[in-house]
Short mmCIF file of C-alpha atoms in Angstrom, two decimals:
data_model
loop_
_atom_site.label_atom_id
_atom_site.label_comp_id
_atom_site.label_asym_id
_atom_site.label_seq_id
_atom_site.Cartn_x
_atom_site.Cartn_y
_atom_site.Cartn_z
CA MET A 1 102.68 97.81 83.23
CA LEU A 2 102.37 96.25 86.08
CA ALA A 3 104.49 94.06 88.83
CA VAL A 4 107.96 91.89 88.02
CA SER A 5 106.54 89.00 86.34
CA SER A 6 109.63 86.85 88.20
CA GLY A 7 107.21 85.17 90.60
CA GLU A 8 109.13 86.79 93.44
CA PRO A 9 106.06 89.97 95.31
CA PHE A 10 107.73 93.06 94.88
CA HIS A 11 107.09 93.38 99.02
CA PHE A 12 109.18 90.20 99.36
CA GLY A 13 112.53 91.36 97.37
CA SER A 14 115.89 93.57 97.61
CA ASP A 15 113.65 96.68 95.73
CA TRP A 16 111.44 96.58 98.94
CA PHE A 17 114.61 95.68 101.81
CA ASP A 18 117.30 97.81 100.37
CA CYS A 19 114.61 101.12 100.69
CA TRP A 20 113.76 100.02 104.64
CA ALA A 21 117.21 99.50 104.92
CA ALA A 22 118.67 103.04 103.71
CA ALA A 23 115.71 104.53 105.54
CA PHE A 24 115.51 102.82 108.70
CA GLY A 25 118.85 101.12 109.64
CA ASP A 26 120.51 98.21 108.79
CA ILE A 27 119.28 94.63 108.01
CA GLU A 28 120.56 90.99 108.82
CA VAL A 29 119.76 88.29 106.51
CA ILE A 30 119.40 84.72 108.32
CA ASP A 31 118.38 82.01 106.07
CA GLY A 32 116.68 83.94 104.23
CA VAL A 33 114.85 86.15 107.40
CA ARG A 34 115.37 89.70 107.05
CA LEU A 35 116.19 91.40 110.35
CA VAL A 36 116.56 93.74 112.64
CA ASN A 37 118.69 93.60 116.21
CA ALA A 38 117.10 95.06 118.65
CA ARG A 39 116.45 95.65 122.80
CA ARG A 40 113.66 94.95 124.83
CA ARG A 41 113.25 96.26 128.50
CA LEU A 42 111.80 94.09 130.87
CA GLY A 43 112.53 96.25 134.20
CA LEU A 44 115.97 97.24 134.90
CA LEU A 45 117.33 94.72 132.10
CA ARG A 46 117.19 94.93 128.17
CA LEU A 47 117.49 91.69 126.89
CA ALA A 48 119.04 91.43 123.11
CA ILE A 49 116.48 90.37 121.06
CA ARG A 50 116.12 89.99 116.83
CA ARG A 51 113.21 91.59 115.08
CA SER A 52 111.46 91.72 111.20
CA ALA A 53 112.90 94.12 109.35
CA THR A 54 109.03 95.57 109.85
CA ASN A 55 108.00 98.76 110.91
CA PRO A 56 104.09 100.71 110.71
CA HIS A 57 105.24 101.45 107.41
CA SER A 58 105.20 97.52 106.32
CA VAL A 59 102.44 95.51 103.93
CA HIS A 60 102.95 91.67 104.65
CA PHE A 61 106.23 89.96 105.93
CA GLY A 62 107.50 86.98 104.32
CA VAL A 63 110.28 85.05 101.88
CA PRO A 64 109.91 84.23 98.51
CA ASP A 65 109.10 80.26 97.45
CA ASP A 66 112.74 79.74 96.14
CA VAL A 67 114.23 80.82 100.05
CA PRO A 68 114.42 77.01 101.12
CA LEU A 69 113.29 77.19 105.16
CA ARG A 70 115.48 74.55 107.04
CA ASP A 71 114.61 72.75 110.04
CA ASP A 72 117.68 74.32 112.18
CA LEU A 73 116.26 77.80 110.79
CA PRO A 74 115.09 78.55 115.02
CA GLN A 75 118.30 78.13 116.16
CA HIS A 76 120.38 80.02 113.75
CA LEU A 77 117.77 83.62 114.01
CA LEU A 78 118.15 82.85 118.10
CA ALA A 79 121.61 82.78 117.92
CA GLY A 80 123.00 85.11 120.48
CA VAL A 81 119.66 86.68 121.80
CA ALA A 82 116.73 85.89 124.00
CA ALA A 83 113.70 86.17 121.49
CA VAL A 84 113.11 86.94 118.24
CA GLU A 85 109.77 88.83 116.73
CA LEU A 86 108.25 87.87 113.57
CA ASP A 87 106.00 90.82 112.18
CA TYR A 88 102.90 91.27 110.01
CA LEU A 89 102.76 87.54 109.12
CA PRO A 90 99.82 86.77 106.61
CA GLN A 91 97.74 83.90 107.67
CA GLY A 92 98.69 80.53 105.72
CA SER A 93 102.10 82.01 104.57
CA ARG A 94 105.20 79.91 105.35
CA LEU A 95 106.60 81.54 108.37
CA ILE A 96 103.65 81.10 110.41
CA GLU A 97 103.62 77.08 109.09
CA ALA A 98 106.88 76.85 110.31
CA ALA A 99 106.36 78.56 113.54
CA GLN A 100 103.56 75.83 113.89
CA GLY A 101 105.63 73.42 113.65
CA TRP A 102 108.76 74.82 116.31
CA ARG A 103 106.05 74.31 119.04
CA ALA A 104 107.17 70.92 119.16
CA ARG A 105 111.10 71.93 119.90
CA TYR A 106 110.82 76.01 121.05
CA ARG A 107 108.96 78.42 123.16
CA THR A 108 106.37 79.90 120.20
CA ARG A 109 103.46 82.83 120.37
CA ILE A 110 101.61 82.71 117.29
CA ALA A 111 99.34 85.61 117.87
CA PRO A 112 97.10 88.29 115.58
CA HIS A 113 98.64 92.07 115.97
CA ALA A 114 97.17 93.60 113.76
CA LEU A 115 93.79 93.72 111.17
CA ALA A 116 93.95 94.45 106.98
CA PRO A 117 90.48 95.51 105.58
CA LEU A 118 90.53 94.44 102.25
CA ILE A 119 88.55 94.57 99.08
CA ASP A 120 88.52 91.25 96.97
CA THR A 121 88.39 92.41 93.29
CA SER A 122 88.33 88.82 91.39
CA ASP A 123 84.99 89.36 90.69
CA SER A 124 83.38 91.88 88.83
CA HIS A 125 82.53 95.64 89.89
CA GLU A 126 78.93 95.10 89.41
CA ALA A 127 78.86 92.66 92.01
CA TRP A 128 80.83 94.10 94.28
CA LEU A 129 78.30 97.24 93.89
CA GLY A 130 75.41 95.74 93.72
CA ALA A 131 76.52 93.69 97.34
CA ARG A 132 77.36 97.10 98.92
CA SER A 133 74.06 99.20 100.84
CA LYS A 134 72.13 101.34 99.45
CA ARG A 135 73.31 103.90 101.66
CA ILE A 136 76.48 103.62 100.83
CA ARG A 137 75.54 102.98 96.93
CA GLN A 138 73.57 106.20 97.09
CA MET A 139 76.52 108.45 98.81
CA LEU A 140 78.99 106.99 96.04
CA ARG A 141 76.42 108.80 93.21
CA ARG A 142 76.11 111.76 94.78
CA GLU A 143 79.73 112.49 95.50
CA SER A 144 80.91 111.32 92.13
CA GLU A 145 77.96 113.88 90.60
CA ALA A 146 79.36 116.66 92.65
CA THR A 147 82.93 116.11 91.61
CA THR A 148 82.37 115.69 88.11
CA ARG A 149 79.98 118.97 87.66
CA LEU A 150 82.86 120.08 89.28
CA GLY A 151 85.14 119.15 86.46
CA MET A 152 87.32 117.18 88.48
CA ARG A 153 88.99 114.37 86.31
CA PHE A 154 90.97 111.15 87.90
CA ALA A 155 94.10 110.09 86.48
CA HIS A 156 95.94 106.72 87.17
CA VAL A 157 99.70 106.54 87.20
CA THR A 158 102.30 103.94 87.26
CA ALA A 159 105.57 105.82 86.21
CA ASP A 160 107.70 107.78 88.82
CA PRO A 161 106.42 110.62 89.79
CA THR A 162 109.76 111.93 91.40
CA THR A 163 111.27 112.12 87.63
CA SER A 164 108.42 115.15 87.42
CA ASP A 165 107.32 117.77 90.18
CA LEU A 166 103.67 115.44 90.55
CA TRP A 167 105.53 113.59 93.87
CA ARG A 168 106.68 116.89 95.09
CA ARG A 169 102.60 118.09 94.76
CA MET A 170 101.74 114.54 96.56
CA LEU A 171 103.51 115.03 100.01
CA ALA A 172 103.13 119.09 99.97
CA LEU A 173 99.22 117.95 99.59
CA GLU A 174 99.12 115.91 102.25
CA GLN A 175 101.59 117.68 105.12
CA SER A 176 98.60 120.86 104.15
CA GLY A 177 95.77 118.73 106.00
CA TRP A 178 95.46 116.88 109.82
CA LYS A 179 98.56 114.43 109.17
CA GLY A 180 100.45 117.80 108.82
CA ARG A 181 99.17 119.87 111.54
CA GLU A 182 99.83 116.88 113.84
CA ARG A 183 103.34 115.91 113.00
CA SER A 184 102.28 112.45 111.20
CA ALA A 185 102.94 113.41 107.01
CA ILE A 186 105.77 112.13 104.93
CA LEU A 187 107.70 114.78 105.01
CA ASP A 188 107.15 115.23 108.84
CA ASP A 189 109.89 112.18 108.85
CA PRO A 190 112.75 112.03 107.37
CA GLN A 191 113.70 108.72 107.56
CA ALA A 192 109.74 108.04 106.06
CA THR A 193 110.65 110.57 103.03
CA ARG A 194 113.69 108.90 102.20
CA PHE A 195 112.13 105.73 102.42
CA TYR A 196 108.82 106.45 100.24
CA THR A 197 110.58 108.59 97.63
CA ASP A 198 113.16 104.99 97.02
CA LEU A 199 110.04 103.18 96.90
CA VAL A 200 108.04 104.93 94.44
CA ARG A 201 111.42 104.73 92.31
CA ARG A 202 111.95 101.43 92.40
CA ALA A 203 108.41 100.25 92.34
CA ALA A 204 108.35 102.08 89.33
CA ALA A 205 110.99 100.65 87.60
CA ALA A 206 109.69 97.18 88.81
CA GLY A 207 105.69 97.74 87.55
CA ALA A 208 104.17 97.66 91.34
CA LEU A 209 103.80 101.26 91.62
CA GLN A 210 99.81 101.88 91.60
CA ILE A 211 99.18 105.95 91.91
CA GLY A 212 95.21 107.40 91.96
CA LEU A 213 95.01 110.81 91.10
CA MET A 214 91.91 113.52 90.99
CA TRP A 215 92.49 116.94 89.58
CA LEU A 216 90.48 120.22 89.28
CA ASP A 217 92.03 121.60 86.48
CA GLU A 218 96.09 121.62 87.10
CA ARG A 219 95.11 121.52 90.83
CA LEU A 220 96.34 118.23 92.47
CA VAL A 221 92.92 117.44 94.83
CA ALA A 222 93.73 113.82 96.25
CA PHE A 223 95.46 111.19 96.20
CA GLU A 224 96.46 107.49 96.84
CA PHE A 225 99.38 105.58 96.53
CA GLY A 226 100.62 101.54 96.47
CA VAL A 227 102.51 98.62 95.61
CA LEU A 228 101.57 95.55 93.89
CA GLY A 229 103.11 92.81 95.46
CA GLY A 230 102.08 90.07 93.72
CA GLU A 231 98.09 89.77 92.86
CA ARG A 232 97.44 92.12 95.80
CA LEU A 233 97.69 96.12 95.88
CA PHE A 234 98.57 97.34 99.22
CA LEU A 235 97.24 100.79 99.75
CA LEU A 236 100.28 103.15 101.22
CA LYS A 237 99.03 106.61 101.56
CA VAL A 238 96.29 108.88 100.92
CA ALA A 239 95.27 112.81 101.27
CA TYR A 240 92.97 114.77 100.00
CA ASP A 241 92.63 118.83 99.87
CA GLU A 242 91.07 119.64 102.97
CA ALA A 243 89.25 122.89 100.96
CA PHE A 244 86.90 120.01 99.12
CA ALA A 245 85.83 118.17 102.66
CA ASP A 246 82.60 118.51 102.20
CA LEU A 247 82.95 116.46 98.99
CA SER A 248 84.54 113.47 100.33
CA LEU A 249 87.20 113.03 97.58
CA GLY A 250 89.11 110.38 99.91
CA HIS A 251 85.78 107.98 98.92
CA VAL A 252 85.52 109.43 95.59
CA LEU A 253 89.10 107.76 94.71
CA ALA A 254 88.96 105.42 96.74
CA ALA A 255 85.78 103.98 94.69
CA ARG A 256 87.72 105.18 91.21
CA MET A 257 90.67 103.17 92.23
CA ILE A 258 88.95 100.04 93.65
CA ARG A 259 86.81 100.10 89.83
CA HIS A 260 90.24 99.96 88.44
CA CYS A 261 91.34 97.53 90.28
CA PHE A 262 88.67 95.06 89.01
CA GLU A 263 89.42 96.35 85.88
CA THR A 264 92.74 94.99 86.00
CA PRO A 265 93.04 90.93 86.03
CA ALA A 266 96.21 90.79 88.16
CA ILE A 267 94.90 92.49 90.71
CA ALA A 268 92.57 90.50 92.47
CA CYS A 269 92.32 92.50 96.22
CA TYR A 270 92.81 96.15 97.30
CA ASP A 271 94.46 95.80 100.76
CA LYS A 272 93.75 98.81 102.99
CA MET A 273 96.50 97.08 105.43
CA GLY A 274 95.97 97.61 109.24
CA ASN A 275 98.98 98.59 111.39
CA GLY A 276 96.81 97.89 115.07
CA MET A 277 93.19 95.38 116.16
CA THR A 278 90.67 99.06 115.19
CA PRO A 279 91.68 99.75 112.01
CA ALA A 280 90.56 103.05 110.71
CA PRO A 281 87.11 103.53 109.89
CA TYR A 282 87.58 105.12 106.29
CA LYS A 283 89.80 101.98 106.12
CA LEU A 284 86.33 99.98 106.64
CA ARG A 285 83.96 101.56 104.96
CA PHE A 286 84.00 99.41 101.88
CA ALA A 287 85.92 96.65 103.33
CA ASP A 288 84.86 92.57 101.96
CA ARG A 289 86.56 91.64 105.48
CA CYS A 290 89.25 92.48 107.70
CA ASP A 291 91.92 89.20 107.44
CA PRO A 292 94.03 89.36 110.55
CA LEU A 293 98.37 89.69 111.09
CA TYR A 294 100.20 87.49 113.05
CA ARG A 295 103.47 88.38 115.16
CA VAL A 296 105.49 85.13 115.58
CA THR A 297 107.90 85.03 119.05
CA LEU A 298 110.35 82.73 119.32
CA TYR A 299 112.20 82.57 122.83
CA ALA A 300 115.26 80.95 123.48
CA ASP A 301 116.05 78.40 125.99
CA GLY A 302 117.95 80.07 129.10
CA PRO A 303 117.14 82.20 131.81
CA LYS A 304 116.72 84.84 129.30
CA GLY A 305 113.81 83.65 127.26
CA THR A 306 112.05 81.74 129.82
CA LEU A 307 111.84 85.56 131.45
CA LEU A 308 110.62 87.34 128.49
CA TYR A 309 108.22 84.22 127.80
CA ALA A 310 106.67 84.44 131.47
CA TYR A 311 106.40 88.59 130.60
CA ASP A 312 104.93 87.74 127.13
CA ALA A 313 102.21 84.91 128.72
CA ALA A 314 101.29 87.20 131.92
CA CYS A 315 100.92 90.20 130.03
CA ALA A 316 98.57 88.04 127.26
CA ARG A 317 96.49 86.74 130.12
CA ALA A 318 96.35 90.02 131.43
CA LYS A 319 94.97 91.20 127.85
CA VAL A 320 92.46 88.53 127.96
CA TRP A 321 90.98 89.77 131.27
CA ARG A 322 90.93 93.03 130.82
CA ASP A 323 88.95 92.01 126.88
CA LYS A 324 86.19 90.35 129.65
CA ARG A 325 85.75 92.80 131.64
CA ARG A 326 84.79 95.25 129.03
CA GLN A 327 82.43 93.17 127.66
CA ALA A 328 81.00 92.25 130.69
CA ALA A 329 80.55 96.10 131.52
#
């Protein structure tokens, strides 16, 4: 079963944001835009702002196509705050296009804040594999053959993993590796545990959950899971058993999931997601390109909005200067 057929991407709908709010805090909805109240520290000042209901666990942010973006939306978003920040906006999205129009009346900054490595799965797997370097093709063949000789098998799951012990085993596997040592595994964060546990349940019920598993007999040795939003599979989490680190199970499983995406007409893109401007090397290994995600910052009239705008503009100029010096060094 694949994602809901209502036309609303799963990550724009109430299922995603209900899980997000239950884990991370209340959401305020203004004219269809889901926001949270926050503060920006500026010296001794703490200025009230609104932010999109996003964080490093988020995929694309936006509003469904059936939600009208009114001309007076900026006025409503800025009511009572110094600024509004909207993150994880893909190029060409409705909010990006709206923000370009806001510039005529409001101080508005549109800047990239993350890069998302992705694989275009709309053609054929054979064509995609043929476009990889000889070294990559040989590596994939060698690693796949090694896991096959050991009797490892791949499984694809769309059912709710919390109804059995699968979800518990997935979380334990992630925590057993480097993420556990760095205290960044899902189980190390009660909010993340609640979010992802609720999310896999909701996504499975909506037909949006995609899980790839590698087994050695009855031993779970690797997994990755994500959600299908529209025609795009967003990869959320990956883990592997470090006892088999020499087999590069992350590569093997990713290659199997990429093949699955090519074999599934409803999936046109495998998105490894990005939470910064320097994606992790493992996310880049098989990527066809990196798509930017943007932050839109809308500033209120008045002294507080003006102060924030001046500060952000100065920070942006300083970054450009630092980048030029770094490149010249």
